[in-house]
Tab-separated table of C-alpha atoms in Angstrom:
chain	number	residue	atom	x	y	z
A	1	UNK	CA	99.618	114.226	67.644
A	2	UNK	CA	101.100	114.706	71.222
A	3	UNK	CA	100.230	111.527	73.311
A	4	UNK	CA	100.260	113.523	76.541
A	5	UNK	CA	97.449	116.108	75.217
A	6	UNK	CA	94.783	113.298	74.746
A	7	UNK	CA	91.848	113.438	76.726
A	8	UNK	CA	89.298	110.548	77.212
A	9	UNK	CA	86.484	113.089	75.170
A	10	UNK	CA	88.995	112.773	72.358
A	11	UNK	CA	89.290	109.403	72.196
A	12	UNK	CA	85.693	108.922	72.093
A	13	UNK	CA	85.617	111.194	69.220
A	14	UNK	CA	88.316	109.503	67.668
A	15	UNK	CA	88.354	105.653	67.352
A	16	UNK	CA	91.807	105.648	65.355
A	17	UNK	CA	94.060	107.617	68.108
A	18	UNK	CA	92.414	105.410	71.063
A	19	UNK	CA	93.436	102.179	68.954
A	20	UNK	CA	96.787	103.686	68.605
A	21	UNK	CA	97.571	105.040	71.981
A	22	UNK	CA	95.439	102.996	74.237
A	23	UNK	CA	93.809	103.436	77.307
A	24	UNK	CA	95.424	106.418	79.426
A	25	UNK	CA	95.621	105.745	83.172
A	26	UNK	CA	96.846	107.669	85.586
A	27	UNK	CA	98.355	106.388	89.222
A	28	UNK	CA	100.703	107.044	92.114
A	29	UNK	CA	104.174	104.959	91.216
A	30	UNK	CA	107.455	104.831	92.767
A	31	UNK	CA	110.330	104.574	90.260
A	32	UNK	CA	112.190	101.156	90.435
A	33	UNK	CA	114.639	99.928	88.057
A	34	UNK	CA	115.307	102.133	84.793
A	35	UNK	CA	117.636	101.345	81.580
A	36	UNK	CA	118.374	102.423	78.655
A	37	UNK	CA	116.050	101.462	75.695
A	38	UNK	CA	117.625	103.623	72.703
A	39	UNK	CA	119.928	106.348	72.447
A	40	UNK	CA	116.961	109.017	73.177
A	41	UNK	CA	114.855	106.300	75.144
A	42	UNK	CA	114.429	104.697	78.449
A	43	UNK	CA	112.538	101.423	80.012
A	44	UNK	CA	111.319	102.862	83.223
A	45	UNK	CA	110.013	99.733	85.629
A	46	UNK	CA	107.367	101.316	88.360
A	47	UNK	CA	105.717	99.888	91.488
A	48	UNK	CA	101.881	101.680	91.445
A	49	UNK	CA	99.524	102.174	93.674
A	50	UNK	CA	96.433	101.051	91.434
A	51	UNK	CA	98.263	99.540	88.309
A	52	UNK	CA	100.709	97.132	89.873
A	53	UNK	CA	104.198	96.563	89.120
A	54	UNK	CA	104.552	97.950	85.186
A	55	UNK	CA	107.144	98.330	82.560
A	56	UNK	CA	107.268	101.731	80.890
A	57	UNK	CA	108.789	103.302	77.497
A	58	UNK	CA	109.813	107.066	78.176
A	59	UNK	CA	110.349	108.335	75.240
A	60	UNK	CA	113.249	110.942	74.381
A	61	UNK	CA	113.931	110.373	78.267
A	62	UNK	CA	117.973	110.857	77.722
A	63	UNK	CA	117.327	114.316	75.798
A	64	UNK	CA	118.595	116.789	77.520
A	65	UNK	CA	115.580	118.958	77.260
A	66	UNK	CA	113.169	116.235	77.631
A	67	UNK	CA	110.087	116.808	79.825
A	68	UNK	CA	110.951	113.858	81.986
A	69	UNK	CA	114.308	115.367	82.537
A	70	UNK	CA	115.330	115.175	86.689
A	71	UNK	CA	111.992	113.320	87.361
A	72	UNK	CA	113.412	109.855	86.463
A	73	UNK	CA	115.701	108.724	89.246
A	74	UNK	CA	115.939	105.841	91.524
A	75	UNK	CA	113.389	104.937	94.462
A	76	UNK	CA	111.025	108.622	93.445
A	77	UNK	CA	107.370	108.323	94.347
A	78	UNK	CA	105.523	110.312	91.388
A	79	UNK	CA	102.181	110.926	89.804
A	80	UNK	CA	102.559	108.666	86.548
A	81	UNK	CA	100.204	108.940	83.532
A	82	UNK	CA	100.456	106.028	80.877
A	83	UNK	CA	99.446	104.754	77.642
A	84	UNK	CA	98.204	101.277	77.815
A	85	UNK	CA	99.625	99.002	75.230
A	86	UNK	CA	97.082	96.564	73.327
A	87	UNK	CA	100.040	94.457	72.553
A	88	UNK	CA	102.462	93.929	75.132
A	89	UNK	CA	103.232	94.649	78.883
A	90	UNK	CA	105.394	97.662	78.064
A	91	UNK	CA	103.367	100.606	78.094
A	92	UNK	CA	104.286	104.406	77.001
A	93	UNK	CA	104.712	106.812	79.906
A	94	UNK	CA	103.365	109.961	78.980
A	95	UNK	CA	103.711	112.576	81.669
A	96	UNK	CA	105.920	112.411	85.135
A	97	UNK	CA	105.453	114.759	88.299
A	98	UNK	CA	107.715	114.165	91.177
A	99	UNK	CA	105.833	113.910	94.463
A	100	UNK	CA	108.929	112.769	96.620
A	101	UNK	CA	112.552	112.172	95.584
A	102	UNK	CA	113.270	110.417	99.160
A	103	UNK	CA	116.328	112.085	99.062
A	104	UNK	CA	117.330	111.249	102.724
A	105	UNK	CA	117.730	107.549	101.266
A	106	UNK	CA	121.000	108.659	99.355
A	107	UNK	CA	122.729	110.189	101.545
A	108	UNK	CA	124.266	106.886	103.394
A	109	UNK	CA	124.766	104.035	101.714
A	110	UNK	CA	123.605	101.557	103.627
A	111	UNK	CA	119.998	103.025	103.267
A	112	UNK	CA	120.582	102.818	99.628
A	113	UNK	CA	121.847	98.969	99.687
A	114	UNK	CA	118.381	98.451	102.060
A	115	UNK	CA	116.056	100.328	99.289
A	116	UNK	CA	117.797	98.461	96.963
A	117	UNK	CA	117.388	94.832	98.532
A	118	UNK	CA	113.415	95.847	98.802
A	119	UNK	CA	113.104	96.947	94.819
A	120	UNK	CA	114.825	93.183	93.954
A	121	UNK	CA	112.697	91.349	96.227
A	122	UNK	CA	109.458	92.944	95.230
A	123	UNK	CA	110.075	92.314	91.415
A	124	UNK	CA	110.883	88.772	92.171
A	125	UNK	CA	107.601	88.011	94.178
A	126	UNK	CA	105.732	89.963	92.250
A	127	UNK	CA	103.506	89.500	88.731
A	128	UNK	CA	103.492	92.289	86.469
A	129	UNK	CA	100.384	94.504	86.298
A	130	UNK	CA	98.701	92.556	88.891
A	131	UNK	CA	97.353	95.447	90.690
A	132	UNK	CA	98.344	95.022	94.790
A	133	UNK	CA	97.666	98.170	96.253
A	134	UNK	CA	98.928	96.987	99.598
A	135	UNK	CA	102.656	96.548	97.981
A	136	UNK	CA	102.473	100.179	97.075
A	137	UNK	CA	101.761	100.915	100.393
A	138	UNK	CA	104.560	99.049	102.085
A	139	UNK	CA	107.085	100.043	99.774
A	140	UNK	CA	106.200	103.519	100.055
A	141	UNK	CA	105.913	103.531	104.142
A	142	UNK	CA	109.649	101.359	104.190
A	143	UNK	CA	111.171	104.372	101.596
A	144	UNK	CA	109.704	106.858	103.945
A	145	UNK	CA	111.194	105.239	106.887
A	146	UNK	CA	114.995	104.912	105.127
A	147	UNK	CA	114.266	108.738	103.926
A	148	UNK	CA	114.632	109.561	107.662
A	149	UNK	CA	116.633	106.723	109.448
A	150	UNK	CA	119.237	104.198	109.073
A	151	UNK	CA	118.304	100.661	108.637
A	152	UNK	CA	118.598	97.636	111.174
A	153	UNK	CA	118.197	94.054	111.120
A	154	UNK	CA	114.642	94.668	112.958
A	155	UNK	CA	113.308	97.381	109.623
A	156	UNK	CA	114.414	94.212	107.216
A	157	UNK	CA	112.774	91.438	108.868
A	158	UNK	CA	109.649	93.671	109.064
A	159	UNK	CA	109.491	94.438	105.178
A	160	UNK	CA	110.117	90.268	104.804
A	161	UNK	CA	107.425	89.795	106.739
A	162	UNK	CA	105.041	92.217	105.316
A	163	UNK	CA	105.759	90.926	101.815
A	164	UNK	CA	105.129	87.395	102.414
A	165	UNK	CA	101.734	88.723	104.064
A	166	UNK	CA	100.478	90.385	101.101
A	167	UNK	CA	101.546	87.451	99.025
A	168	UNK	CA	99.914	85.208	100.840
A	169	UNK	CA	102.647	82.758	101.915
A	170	UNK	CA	103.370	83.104	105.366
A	171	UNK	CA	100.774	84.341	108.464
A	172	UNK	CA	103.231	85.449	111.625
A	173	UNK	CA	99.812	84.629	113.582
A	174	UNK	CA	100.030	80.827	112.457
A	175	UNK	CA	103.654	80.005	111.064
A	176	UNK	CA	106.560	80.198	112.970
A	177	UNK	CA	108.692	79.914	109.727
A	178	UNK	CA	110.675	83.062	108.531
A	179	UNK	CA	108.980	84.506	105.986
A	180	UNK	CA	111.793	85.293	103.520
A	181	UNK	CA	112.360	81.574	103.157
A	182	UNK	CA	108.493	81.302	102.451
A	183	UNK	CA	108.659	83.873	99.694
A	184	UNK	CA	112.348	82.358	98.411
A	185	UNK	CA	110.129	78.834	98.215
A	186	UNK	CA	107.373	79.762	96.937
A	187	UNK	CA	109.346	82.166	94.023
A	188	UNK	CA	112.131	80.263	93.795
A	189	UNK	CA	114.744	82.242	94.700
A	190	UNK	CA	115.550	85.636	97.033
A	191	UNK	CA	118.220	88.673	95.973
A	192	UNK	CA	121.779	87.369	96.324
A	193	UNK	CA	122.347	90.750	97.502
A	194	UNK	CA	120.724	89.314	100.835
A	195	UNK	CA	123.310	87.563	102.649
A	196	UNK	CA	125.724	89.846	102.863
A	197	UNK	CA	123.282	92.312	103.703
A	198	UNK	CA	122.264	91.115	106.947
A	199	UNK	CA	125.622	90.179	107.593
A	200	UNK	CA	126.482	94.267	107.464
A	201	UNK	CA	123.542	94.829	109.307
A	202	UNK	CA	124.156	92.588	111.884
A	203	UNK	CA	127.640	93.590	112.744
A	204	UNK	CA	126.631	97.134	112.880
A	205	UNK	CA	124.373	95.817	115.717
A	206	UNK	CA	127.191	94.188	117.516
A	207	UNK	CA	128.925	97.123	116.926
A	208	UNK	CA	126.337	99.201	118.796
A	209	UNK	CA	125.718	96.688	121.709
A	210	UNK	CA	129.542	96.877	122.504
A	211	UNK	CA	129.562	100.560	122.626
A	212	UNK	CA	126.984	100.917	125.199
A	213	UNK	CA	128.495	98.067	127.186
A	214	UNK	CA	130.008	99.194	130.619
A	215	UNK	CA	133.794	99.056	131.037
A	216	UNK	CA	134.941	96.308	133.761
């Protein structure tokens, strides 16, 4: 029986395949880690807009003529359909369409680093299929953003911010304290990918201040 031709009338007829496949839910996800779970398989991590952050199986992902073939890629915002495990947190993905590739974020690499640095700090700080559909939302307005512009110091310190919001640890209205060390206390540590980071981006910006600066 082909997972992906199930419908919920089905199920309801048939007790046995619901018990075997699980609940099938369907959400908005952007792709954020994948690796490589057998020689024709894949573990596929998502951010979603009404599941949370979930672990997938997409099976027969690396054959070539696989259905998920070209719709598996880093930082893509798709239309996910799952099959909800009874047993575990790593569910089966059962049908992929590609609603934005964000291709605009892999053409320089510094956008790329920046996407990057968001997908690690999100899956530290946050739980797995705790649905937050305000995550989805920021990570989806901060790809669209990169998709169209370089990063700065300013587009960093914004998605910090944001985060800590959401996850309740820091209030800009209240606390003067920077955010990412709120979230880094509170999970217990931030991307070591950070650092140098903002050390790039902040020499880029004394790059630019220097160019517009008037010759004496």
């Amino acid at each position: 029986m082909d997972v992906t031709k199930i419908s919920s009338l089905d199920l309801q007829k048939n007790p046995a395949a619901h018990a075997k496949f699980g609940i099938m839910e369907s959400t908005a996800a952007i792709l954020l880690r994948k690796r490589k779970f057998s020689d024709t398989s894949l573990i596929v991590s998502w951010c979603t807009d009404s599941l949370g952050c979930i672990q997938t199986v997409a099976k027969g992902a690396r054959r070539a003529k696989s259905p998920f073939a070209g719709k598996l890629d880093l930082f893509f915002e798709a239309e996910i359909q799952i099959a909800r495990s009874r047993r575990s947190d790593l569910h089966t993905l059962t049908e992929v369409v590609l609603r934005n590739p964000f291709g605009g974020i892999r053409t320089n690499y510094l956008r790329t680093q920046v996407a990057a640095y968001f997908v690690e700090l999100t899956e530290i700080c946050t739980e797995r299929d705790h649905r937050e559909p305000e995550l989805f939302a920021l990570l989806r307005r901060a790809f669209t953003y990169l998709d169209a512009n370089d990063p700065n110091l300013r587009a960093v310190t914004h998605f910090e911010t944001e985060l800590a919001r959401i996850t309740g640890v820091h209030d800009a209205k209240i606390l003067k304290s920077d955010p990412a060390f709120a979230l880094g206390n509170l999970f217990g540590k931030l991307p070591l990918t950070r650092t140098p980071l903002l050390k790039t981006l902040a020499s880029l910006r004394l790059v630019g201040r220097n160019s517009v600066e008037p010759t004496k």
